[in-house]
Short mmCIF file of C-alpha atoms in Angstrom, two decimals:
data_model
loop_
_atom_site.label_atom_id
_atom_site.label_comp_id
_atom_site.label_asym_id
_atom_site.label_seq_id
_atom_site.Cartn_x
_atom_site.Cartn_y
_atom_site.Cartn_z
CA MET A 24 69.08 155.50 124.43
CA GLN A 25 69.05 154.48 120.78
CA ASP A 26 67.70 150.95 120.23
CA THR A 27 70.31 150.30 117.42
CA ILE A 28 73.27 147.84 117.29
CA ARG A 29 76.62 148.37 115.51
CA LEU A 30 79.04 146.06 115.18
CA LYS A 31 82.51 145.58 113.64
CA LEU A 32 84.48 142.20 112.90
CA LEU A 33 88.13 142.72 113.58
CA GLY A 34 89.20 139.35 113.92
CA VAL A 35 87.50 135.67 113.03
CA ARG A 36 90.28 133.38 112.85
CA GLY A 37 90.86 130.51 115.42
CA THR A 38 93.58 129.27 117.39
CA VAL A 39 96.55 131.41 115.98
CA PRO A 40 97.05 134.56 113.88
CA VAL A 41 98.18 134.13 110.29
CA HIS A 42 99.34 136.41 107.43
CA GLY A 43 99.68 136.56 103.74
CA GLU A 44 97.86 137.16 100.58
CA GLN A 45 96.00 133.87 100.97
CA PHE A 46 94.18 135.15 103.72
CA ARG A 47 93.76 138.73 102.90
CA GLN A 48 90.06 139.10 102.07
CA PHE A 49 88.71 137.41 105.52
CA GLY A 50 91.54 138.36 107.56
CA GLY A 51 94.22 136.78 109.63
CA ALA A 52 93.72 138.16 113.26
CA THR A 53 92.01 135.96 116.19
CA SER A 54 88.68 136.52 117.81
CA CYS A 55 87.62 140.13 118.46
CA ALA A 56 84.69 142.53 117.94
CA PHE A 57 83.48 145.94 118.47
CA LEU A 58 79.90 146.22 119.46
CA GLN A 59 77.72 149.32 120.04
CA ALA A 60 74.17 148.71 121.58
CA GLY A 61 72.31 152.09 122.52
CA ASP A 62 75.02 153.96 124.58
CA GLU A 63 77.07 151.06 125.52
CA ALA A 64 80.19 150.39 123.96
CA PHE A 65 81.44 146.46 123.96
CA ILE A 66 84.70 144.67 122.91
CA LEU A 67 83.71 140.74 122.21
CA ASP A 68 87.07 139.03 123.19
CA ALA A 69 90.47 140.18 122.96
CA GLY A 70 92.52 138.37 120.31
CA THR A 71 94.75 140.04 117.74
CA GLY A 72 91.85 141.66 115.88
CA LEU A 73 91.63 143.97 119.10
CA LEU A 74 95.03 145.88 117.70
CA THR A 75 94.42 146.08 114.16
CA GLN A 76 92.17 149.27 114.09
CA PRO A 77 92.29 152.48 116.65
CA VAL A 78 89.33 151.80 119.01
CA GLY A 79 88.30 155.41 118.31
CA SER A 80 87.62 154.76 114.77
CA PHE A 81 84.48 152.98 115.72
CA PHE A 82 83.66 154.18 119.47
CA PRO A 83 84.91 158.10 119.01
CA ASP A 84 85.07 160.21 122.34
CA ARG A 85 84.69 156.86 124.38
CA HIS A 86 86.69 156.08 127.60
CA HIS A 87 84.72 153.57 128.83
CA PHE A 88 84.32 149.78 127.56
CA THR A 89 82.93 146.83 128.48
CA MET A 90 85.12 143.82 127.43
CA LEU A 91 83.04 140.30 127.44
CA LEU A 92 85.80 137.55 127.36
CA SER A 93 83.96 134.18 126.11
CA HIS A 94 87.27 132.19 128.06
CA ALA A 95 91.06 132.73 128.76
CA HIS A 96 92.46 130.48 125.87
CA VAL A 97 95.43 132.61 124.48
CA ASP A 98 94.04 133.26 121.05
CA HIS A 99 91.15 135.03 122.76
CA LEU A 100 93.31 137.10 125.06
CA MET A 101 96.59 138.08 122.79
CA GLY A 102 95.79 141.62 122.08
CA LEU A 103 94.77 142.73 125.65
CA PRO A 104 98.32 143.31 127.14
CA MET A 105 98.94 145.98 124.73
CA PHE A 106 95.40 147.25 124.10
CA SER A 107 96.08 151.00 124.62
CA PRO A 108 92.82 152.13 126.35
CA LEU A 109 94.07 149.96 129.34
CA PHE A 110 97.04 152.47 129.79
CA ASP A 111 95.12 155.50 129.45
CA SER A 112 94.63 157.30 132.79
CA GLU A 113 91.04 158.69 131.72
CA GLY A 114 89.94 154.92 130.74
CA CYS A 115 87.59 152.81 132.37
CA CYS A 116 87.11 149.12 131.41
CA ASP A 117 84.75 146.64 132.95
CA ILE A 118 86.12 143.03 131.82
CA TYR A 119 83.89 140.15 132.32
CA LEU A 120 85.01 136.45 132.53
CA LYS A 121 83.47 133.43 134.06
CA THR A 122 85.32 132.33 137.00
CA ARG A 123 86.85 128.93 136.31
CA ASN A 124 88.88 126.22 137.98
CA GLY A 125 88.56 128.20 141.22
CA LEU A 126 90.42 131.21 139.19
CA SER A 127 88.77 134.55 139.19
CA ALA A 128 88.84 136.64 135.78
CA GLN A 129 91.86 138.71 137.18
CA GLN A 130 93.52 135.26 138.23
CA GLN A 131 93.01 134.02 134.60
CA VAL A 132 94.19 136.97 132.75
CA GLU A 133 97.31 137.09 134.77
CA GLN A 134 98.22 133.63 133.83
CA LEU A 135 99.07 135.44 130.44
CA ILE A 136 99.90 138.74 131.56
CA ALA A 137 102.42 138.25 134.46
CA PRO A 138 106.44 137.34 134.34
CA PRO A 139 107.71 134.87 133.14
CA LEU A 140 104.93 135.21 129.89
CA TRP A 141 104.80 138.86 129.97
CA PRO A 142 106.98 141.54 131.76
CA ILE A 143 104.03 143.58 133.53
CA ARG A 144 100.83 142.69 135.37
CA THR A 145 97.44 144.13 135.20
CA ASN A 146 98.10 146.66 137.95
CA ALA A 147 100.52 148.28 135.52
CA PHE A 148 97.38 149.41 133.74
CA LYS A 149 96.79 153.29 134.31
CA GLY A 150 93.05 153.32 133.68
CA LYS A 151 90.42 152.04 135.91
CA ILE A 152 90.13 148.35 135.15
CA ARG A 153 87.21 146.53 136.76
CA PHE A 154 87.02 142.57 136.82
CA HIS A 155 83.62 140.78 137.08
CA ASP A 156 82.57 137.11 137.34
CA VAL A 157 79.98 136.30 134.89
CA LEU A 158 76.22 135.92 135.98
CA PRO A 159 73.73 134.13 134.03
CA THR A 160 72.01 137.50 133.32
CA PHE A 161 73.33 141.02 134.13
CA ARG A 162 72.87 144.63 132.64
CA VAL A 163 75.30 147.02 131.42
CA GLY A 164 73.37 150.52 131.61
CA GLU A 165 70.02 149.89 129.57
CA VAL A 166 71.68 146.87 127.76
CA GLN A 167 70.95 143.25 128.72
CA VAL A 168 73.30 140.19 128.67
CA ASP A 169 72.39 136.94 129.09
CA THR A 170 75.13 134.01 129.01
CA MET A 171 75.23 130.04 128.95
CA ASP A 172 77.95 127.82 129.22
CA SER A 173 79.37 126.52 125.99
CA ILE A 174 80.95 122.94 125.00
CA HIS A 175 84.53 123.65 124.96
CA PRO A 176 87.76 122.24 126.88
CA GLY A 177 88.30 124.28 130.07
CA GLY A 178 84.60 125.93 129.32
CA SER A 179 83.70 129.00 127.70
CA THR A 180 80.72 131.70 127.68
CA ILE A 181 78.19 132.38 125.08
CA TYR A 182 76.76 135.96 125.27
CA ARG A 183 73.20 137.48 123.99
CA ILE A 184 73.46 140.90 124.06
CA SER A 185 70.09 142.76 123.41
CA CYS A 186 69.10 146.38 123.32
CA GLY A 187 65.49 146.89 122.51
CA ASP A 188 64.13 144.49 119.84
CA LYS A 189 67.73 143.90 118.44
CA SER A 190 70.01 141.24 119.80
CA VAL A 191 73.40 139.94 119.13
CA VAL A 192 74.40 136.25 120.20
CA TYR A 193 78.42 135.45 120.13
CA ALA A 194 78.90 131.57 120.07
CA THR A 195 82.56 131.00 119.63
CA ASP A 196 84.57 128.17 120.50
CA PHE A 197 81.28 126.06 120.83
CA GLU A 198 81.30 122.11 120.20
CA PRO A 199 77.57 120.81 119.98
CA ALA A 200 77.01 117.51 120.27
CA ASP A 201 74.21 117.31 117.57
CA ASP A 202 72.65 119.52 114.75
CA ASN A 203 69.80 120.44 117.15
CA PRO A 204 71.13 121.56 120.75
CA GLU A 205 67.75 122.38 122.35
CA ALA A 206 69.58 124.41 124.80
CA PHE A 207 71.61 126.61 122.43
CA CYS A 208 68.70 126.84 120.10
CA GLU A 209 66.45 128.23 122.83
CA PHE A 210 68.85 130.62 123.98
CA ALA A 211 69.54 132.11 120.52
CA ARG A 212 66.00 131.49 119.07
CA GLY A 213 65.29 134.67 117.05
CA CYS A 214 68.19 136.70 117.50
CA SER A 215 69.06 139.55 114.79
CA LEU A 216 72.44 138.30 114.37
CA LEU A 217 74.06 135.13 114.99
CA LEU A 218 78.35 134.99 115.37
CA LEU A 219 78.53 130.88 115.48
CA ASP A 220 82.05 129.09 115.54
CA ALA A 221 82.50 126.67 112.29
CA GLN A 222 86.04 126.12 112.41
CA TYR A 223 86.21 122.71 110.74
CA THR A 224 84.78 120.42 107.74
CA ASP A 225 82.83 117.20 108.52
CA GLU A 226 85.85 115.44 107.39
CA GLU A 227 88.36 117.15 109.64
CA TYR A 228 86.19 116.68 112.54
CA LEU A 229 87.15 113.24 112.61
CA ARG A 230 90.31 113.77 113.51
CA VAL A 231 89.72 116.72 116.16
CA LYS A 232 86.49 115.60 117.80
CA GLY A 233 86.63 117.09 121.38
CA PHE A 234 88.64 120.05 120.74
CA GLY A 235 85.90 122.24 121.19
CA HIS A 236 84.69 123.61 117.79
CA SER A 237 81.75 122.92 115.45
CA THR A 238 81.68 122.11 111.61
CA ILE A 239 80.45 124.11 108.90
CA SER A 240 77.58 121.77 108.04
CA ARG A 241 76.45 121.47 112.00
CA SER A 242 76.46 125.60 112.39
CA ILE A 243 74.37 125.58 109.34
CA ALA A 244 71.81 123.46 110.69
CA ILE A 245 71.82 125.06 113.91
CA ALA A 246 71.29 128.56 112.62
CA ARG A 247 68.39 127.31 110.55
CA ARG A 248 66.96 126.13 113.72
CA CYS A 249 67.54 129.02 115.76
CA GLY A 250 66.05 131.10 112.91
CA ALA A 251 68.65 133.91 113.31
CA GLU A 252 67.80 137.00 111.08
CA ARG A 253 71.46 136.57 109.66
CA THR A 254 74.40 134.18 110.65
CA LEU A 255 78.07 134.90 110.32
CA LEU A 256 80.16 131.86 110.51
CA ILE A 257 83.30 132.67 112.46
CA HIS A 258 86.67 131.24 114.00
CA HIS A 259 87.70 130.02 110.89
CA ASP A 260 90.46 127.19 110.72
CA PRO A 261 94.34 129.01 110.63
CA ASN A 262 95.15 127.17 107.49
CA ARG A 263 91.75 127.80 105.59
CA THR A 264 92.41 130.41 102.60
CA ASP A 265 90.07 133.13 101.18
CA SER A 266 89.31 130.93 98.34
CA GLN A 267 88.70 128.00 100.36
CA LEU A 268 86.44 130.28 102.65
CA LEU A 269 84.96 131.60 99.26
CA GLU A 270 83.68 128.04 98.09
CA PHE A 271 82.46 126.79 101.58
CA GLU A 272 80.59 130.01 101.67
CA GLN A 273 78.84 129.46 98.52
CA ALA A 274 77.91 125.92 99.02
CA ALA A 275 76.44 127.32 102.57
CA ARG A 276 74.16 130.03 100.94
CA GLN A 277 72.99 127.20 98.74
CA GLU A 278 71.73 125.53 101.84
CA TYR A 279 70.34 128.60 103.90
CA PRO A 280 70.28 132.16 102.15
CA GLY A 281 70.85 133.70 105.57
CA ILE A 282 74.13 132.91 106.19
CA SER A 283 77.83 134.11 105.35
CA PHE A 284 81.36 133.28 106.49
CA GLY A 285 82.44 136.47 108.55
CA ARG A 286 85.37 138.84 107.62
CA ALA A 287 87.40 140.90 109.38
CA GLY A 288 86.53 144.66 108.89
CA GLU A 289 82.95 143.84 108.34
CA GLU A 290 80.48 146.35 109.67
CA ILE A 291 76.82 145.62 110.58
CA CYS A 292 74.23 147.88 111.64
CA LEU A 293 70.87 146.32 113.15
#
């Protein structure tokens, strides 16, 4: 196994997908990333970003994937019903989603992929699909996955994927109570790459406190405390234009040079 991690962002927008010239640079698709850790292929969330690029362009000649879903809100599942590898009879996908409100992973997914909201159920997938609950720690091959609960309405899962001495923390849909959430900072400490929710400005947050998302300023403070080698802020508000994000990014880098705003299509090799 090679101790390397490759990641490609496919969707970094929150809440709903958007399109138009003013969203071209950062993208309008909702949450999704491809991640290759050693010999294992992962998909982080299944928003509309899942459908923006053929999966083989990042994982050539692969039929087995592990999908780590943070939670079952629609913007994180929108791409799943039309993801072509699930209909490939040679395909195999392990889907992890934490049991919540008494509903298993499959039952949560079928809140969306079932009549009357969708014409088929998950049993229409031709590939071998295995649903799993999320444990605090588990392994996928030689890759370790650690998890913690996020602060988000209905619950959400934060993942840390570790391969050798490299690690990625995926923390979308996270509303920390202050600038120093001790449990999260300890969980993410020293990671190679931190993907961190930062949907709102401080002014906007006054109106949407409790919606389950962080602010740009708070996430910058948290990233600094975690000591991540690199941080990408994600889950951009659907109304946030490229020009606004570029302005916010410039200001953020003056506070903390190791931070950027995630862009759809961006590739990172650790």
